[in-house]
Amino acid sequence: MADTATGNDFGEAARQAVSALRRIVAWRMPTARWAAVAAALEAIGQAWQAGDGERLRLATARLALAGPRLVATRHEDDPLVPAPPEVYERSNVLVTEILNRLEAPSPSRDAGGSPDDGACDDEGGAGA
């Protein structure tokens, strides 16, 4: 049961990461701020590859904090620019990887189909 709970937590962390990653395309920030986004993307990628839901959740929060400020506290003279191509590409790759794994049938579901087949055989044997 702990494995199921952990798996659900990881799945939820992955869905939150995808949601945050998809927002990048709409972000406009000064050029210097994109370095923090790139670092957060690297952290998300490492957490995803490690299968660590807690690290994935923390890296996603790091990405959100690296994003555009919602409240301007001072006037910034630097022009706002969209994501650099490498940031945009890395975020797209991560979204694709995460969604592909989340949408793929799990091995436990495939194994779950076999006992149902066996149950049908048992019923057929009892009826004969």
PDB file of C-alpha atoms in Angstrom:
ATOM      1  CA  MET A   1       0.000   0.000   0.000  1.00  0.00           C
ATOM      2  CA  ALA A   2       2.910   2.344   0.678  1.00  0.00           C
ATOM      3  CA  ASP A   3       4.129   1.760  -2.880  1.00  0.00           C
ATOM      4  CA  THR A   4       0.741   2.764  -4.245  1.00  0.00           C
ATOM      5  CA  ALA A   5       0.676   5.910  -2.133  1.00  0.00           C
ATOM      6  CA  THR A   6       4.208   6.784  -3.223  1.00  0.00           C
ATOM      7  CA  GLY A   7       3.306   6.121  -6.838  1.00  0.00           C
ATOM      8  CA  ASN A   8       0.257   8.359  -6.568  1.00  0.00           C
ATOM      9  CA  ASP A   9       2.367  11.096  -4.988  1.00  0.00           C
ATOM     10  CA  PHE A  10       4.910  10.811  -7.796  1.00  0.00           C
ATOM     11  CA  GLY A  11       2.154  10.924 -10.403  1.00  0.00           C
ATOM     12  CA  GLU A  12       0.700  14.046  -8.817  1.00  0.00           C
ATOM     13  CA  ALA A  13       4.151  15.670  -8.643  1.00  0.00           C
ATOM     14  CA  ALA A  14       4.653  14.818 -12.321  1.00  0.00           C
ATOM     15  CA  ARG A  15       1.302  16.368 -13.274  1.00  0.00           C
ATOM     16  CA  GLN A  16       2.191  19.529 -11.348  1.00  0.00           C
ATOM     17  CA  ALA A  17       5.544  19.663 -13.121  1.00  0.00           C
ATOM     18  CA  VAL A  18       3.862  19.384 -16.525  1.00  0.00           C
ATOM     19  CA  SER A  19       1.477  22.184 -15.600  1.00  0.00           C
ATOM     20  CA  ALA A  20       4.375  24.442 -14.591  1.00  0.00           C
ATOM     21  CA  LEU A  21       6.456  23.507 -17.640  1.00  0.00           C
ATOM     22  CA  ARG A  22       3.617  24.352 -20.006  1.00  0.00           C
ATOM     23  CA  ARG A  23       3.475  27.919 -18.645  1.00  0.00           C
ATOM     24  CA  ILE A  24       7.017  28.706 -19.820  1.00  0.00           C
ATOM     25  CA  VAL A  25       5.884  29.394 -23.379  1.00  0.00           C
ATOM     26  CA  ALA A  26       3.891  32.420 -22.170  1.00  0.00           C
ATOM     27  CA  TRP A  27       6.619  33.858 -19.928  1.00  0.00           C
ATOM     28  CA  ARG A  28       8.436  37.085 -20.769  1.00  0.00           C
ATOM     29  CA  MET A  29      11.342  38.099 -18.543  1.00  0.00           C
ATOM     30  CA  PRO A  30      14.653  39.951 -18.669  1.00  0.00           C
ATOM     31  CA  THR A  31      17.366  37.842 -20.309  1.00  0.00           C
ATOM     32  CA  ALA A  32      19.357  37.442 -17.087  1.00  0.00           C
ATOM     33  CA  ARG A  33      16.430  35.769 -15.301  1.00  0.00           C
ATOM     34  CA  TRP A  34      16.244  32.874 -17.770  1.00  0.00           C
ATOM     35  CA  ALA A  35      19.373  31.301 -16.232  1.00  0.00           C
ATOM     36  CA  ALA A  36      17.391  30.498 -13.082  1.00  0.00           C
ATOM     37  CA  VAL A  37      14.694  28.872 -15.207  1.00  0.00           C
ATOM     38  CA  ALA A  38      17.312  26.752 -16.996  1.00  0.00           C
ATOM     39  CA  ALA A  39      18.695  25.620 -13.618  1.00  0.00           C
ATOM     40  CA  ALA A  40      15.197  24.718 -12.435  1.00  0.00           C
ATOM     41  CA  LEU A  41      14.613  22.725 -15.630  1.00  0.00           C
ATOM     42  CA  GLU A  42      17.810  20.781 -14.956  1.00  0.00           C
ATOM     43  CA  ALA A  43      16.612  20.028 -11.420  1.00  0.00           C
ATOM     44  CA  ILE A  44      13.236  18.847 -12.750  1.00  0.00           C
ATOM     45  CA  GLY A  45      14.964  16.605 -15.271  1.00  0.00           C
ATOM     46  CA  GLN A  46      17.208  15.053 -12.617  1.00  0.00           C
ATOM     47  CA  ALA A  47      14.317  14.480 -10.215  1.00  0.00           C
ATOM     48  CA  TRP A  48      12.225  12.958 -12.999  1.00  0.00           C
ATOM     49  CA  GLN A  49      15.004  10.577 -14.041  1.00  0.00           C
ATOM     50  CA  ALA A  50      15.566   9.583 -10.395  1.00  0.00           C
ATOM     51  CA  GLY A  51      11.854   8.929  -9.898  1.00  0.00           C
ATOM     52  CA  ASP A  52      11.919  11.067  -6.764  1.00  0.00           C
ATOM     53  CA  GLY A  53       8.522  12.690  -6.228  1.00  0.00           C
ATOM     54  CA  GLU A  54       9.658  14.960  -3.396  1.00  0.00           C
ATOM     55  CA  ARG A  55      12.608  16.293  -5.404  1.00  0.00           C
ATOM     56  CA  LEU A  56      10.314  16.729  -8.404  1.00  0.00           C
ATOM     57  CA  ARG A  57       7.885  18.746  -6.295  1.00  0.00           C
ATOM     58  CA  LEU A  58      10.709  20.942  -4.955  1.00  0.00           C
ATOM     59  CA  ALA A  59      12.184  21.463  -8.429  1.00  0.00           C
ATOM     60  CA  THR A  60       8.749  22.452  -9.731  1.00  0.00           C
ATOM     61  CA  ALA A  61       8.447  25.018  -6.940  1.00  0.00           C
ATOM     62  CA  ARG A  62      11.905  26.276  -7.869  1.00  0.00           C
ATOM     63  CA  LEU A  63      10.706  26.729 -11.454  1.00  0.00           C
ATOM     64  CA  ALA A  64       7.659  28.674 -10.291  1.00  0.00           C
ATOM     65  CA  LEU A  65       9.870  30.965  -8.199  1.00  0.00           C
ATOM     66  CA  ALA A  66      12.221  31.498 -11.142  1.00  0.00           C
ATOM     67  CA  GLY A  67       9.346  32.587 -13.368  1.00  0.00           C
ATOM     68  CA  PRO A  68       8.027  36.092 -13.933  1.00  0.00           C
ATOM     69  CA  ARG A  69       7.263  38.189 -10.923  1.00  0.00           C
ATOM     70  CA  LEU A  70       3.593  38.743 -10.375  1.00  0.00           C
ATOM     71  CA  VAL A  71       4.087  42.016  -8.557  1.00  0.00           C
ATOM     72  CA  ALA A  72       6.618  44.561  -9.744  1.00  0.00           C
ATOM     73  CA  THR A  73       8.523  45.987  -6.808  1.00  0.00           C
ATOM     74  CA  ARG A  74      10.702  48.294  -8.894  1.00  0.00           C
ATOM     75  CA  HIS A  75      10.977  49.417 -12.457  1.00  0.00           C
ATOM     76  CA  GLU A  76      13.155  47.120 -14.538  1.00  0.00           C
ATOM     77  CA  ASP A  77      14.856  48.681 -17.526  1.00  0.00           C
ATOM     78  CA  ASP A  78      15.772  45.357 -19.131  1.00  0.00           C
ATOM     79  CA  PRO A  79      13.455  44.365 -21.968  1.00  0.00           C
ATOM     80  CA  LEU A  80      11.224  41.361 -21.467  1.00  0.00           C
ATOM     81  CA  VAL A  81      12.029  38.498 -23.814  1.00  0.00           C
ATOM     82  CA  PRO A  82      10.501  35.058 -24.422  1.00  0.00           C
ATOM     83  CA  ALA A  83      12.275  31.868 -23.404  1.00  0.00           C
ATOM     84  CA  PRO A  84      15.585  31.206 -25.134  1.00  0.00           C
ATOM     85  CA  PRO A  85      15.364  28.332 -27.627  1.00  0.00           C
ATOM     86  CA  GLU A  86      17.277  25.905 -25.363  1.00  0.00           C
ATOM     87  CA  VAL A  87      14.918  26.577 -22.430  1.00  0.00           C
ATOM     88  CA  TYR A  88      11.871  26.203 -24.634  1.00  0.00           C
ATOM     89  CA  GLU A  89      13.209  22.955 -26.139  1.00  0.00           C
ATOM     90  CA  ARG A  90      14.184  21.452 -22.764  1.00  0.00           C
ATOM     91  CA  SER A  91      10.761  22.223 -21.297  1.00  0.00           C
ATOM     92  CA  ASN A  92       9.052  20.597 -24.305  1.00  0.00           C
ATOM     93  CA  VAL A  93      11.223  17.483 -24.007  1.00  0.00           C
ATOM     94  CA  LEU A  94      10.403  17.176 -20.300  1.00  0.00           C
ATOM     95  CA  VAL A  95       6.666  17.596 -20.911  1.00  0.00           C
ATOM     96  CA  THR A  96       6.768  14.919 -23.610  1.00  0.00           C
ATOM     97  CA  GLU A  97       8.773  12.478 -21.460  1.00  0.00           C
ATOM     98  CA  ILE A  98       6.540  12.929 -18.439  1.00  0.00           C
ATOM     99  CA  LEU A  99       3.265  12.666 -20.351  1.00  0.00           C
ATOM    100  CA  ASN A 100       4.444   9.617 -22.294  1.00  0.00           C
ATOM    101  CA  ARG A 101       5.247   7.770 -19.085  1.00  0.00           C
ATOM    102  CA  LEU A 102       2.097   8.899 -17.274  1.00  0.00           C
ATOM    103  CA  GLU A 103      -0.128   7.846 -20.170  1.00  0.00           C
ATOM    104  CA  ALA A 104       1.630   4.524 -20.814  1.00  0.00           C
ATOM    105  CA  PRO A 105      -0.031   1.439 -19.318  1.00  0.00           C
ATOM    106  CA  SER A 106       1.801   0.353 -16.190  1.00  0.00           C
ATOM    107  CA  PRO A 107       3.196  -3.194 -15.899  1.00  0.00           C
ATOM    108  CA  SER A 108       0.879  -3.849 -12.945  1.00  0.00           C
ATOM    109  CA  ARG A 109      -2.144  -3.159 -15.176  1.00  0.00           C
ATOM    110  CA  ASP A 110      -0.854  -5.640 -17.748  1.00  0.00           C
ATOM    111  CA  ALA A 111      -0.250  -8.217 -15.011  1.00  0.00           C
ATOM    112  CA  GLY A 112      -3.700  -7.418 -13.618  1.00  0.00           C
ATOM    113  CA  GLY A 113      -5.271  -8.649 -16.851  1.00  0.00           C
ATOM    114  CA  SER A 114      -3.807 -12.137 -16.510  1.00  0.00           C
ATOM    115  CA  PRO A 115      -5.598 -13.089 -13.271  1.00  0.00           C
ATOM    116  CA  ASP A 116      -8.916 -12.064 -14.819  1.00  0.00           C
ATOM    117  CA  ASP A 117      -8.234 -14.496 -17.659  1.00  0.00           C
ATOM    118  CA  GLY A 118      -7.438 -17.193 -15.107  1.00  0.00           C
ATOM    119  CA  ALA A 119     -10.648 -16.432 -13.208  1.00  0.00           C
ATOM    120  CA  CYS A 120     -12.619 -17.046 -16.386  1.00  0.00           C
ATOM    121  CA  ASP A 121     -10.866 -20.400 -16.789  1.00  0.00           C
ATOM    122  CA  ASP A 122     -11.738 -21.323 -13.199  1.00  0.00           C
ATOM    123  CA  GLU A 123     -15.374 -20.473 -13.756  1.00  0.00           C
ATOM    124  CA  GLY A 124     -15.400 -22.528 -16.931  1.00  0.00           C
ATOM    125  CA  GLY A 125     -13.828 -25.464 -15.062  1.00  0.00           C
ATOM    126  CA  ALA A 126     -16.383 -25.274 -12.245  1.00  0.00           C
ATOM    127  CA  GLY A 127     -19.265 -25.278 -14.721  1.00  0.00           C
ATOM    128  CA  ALA A 128     -18.003 -28.394 -16.563  1.00  0.00           C
TER     129      ALA A 128
END
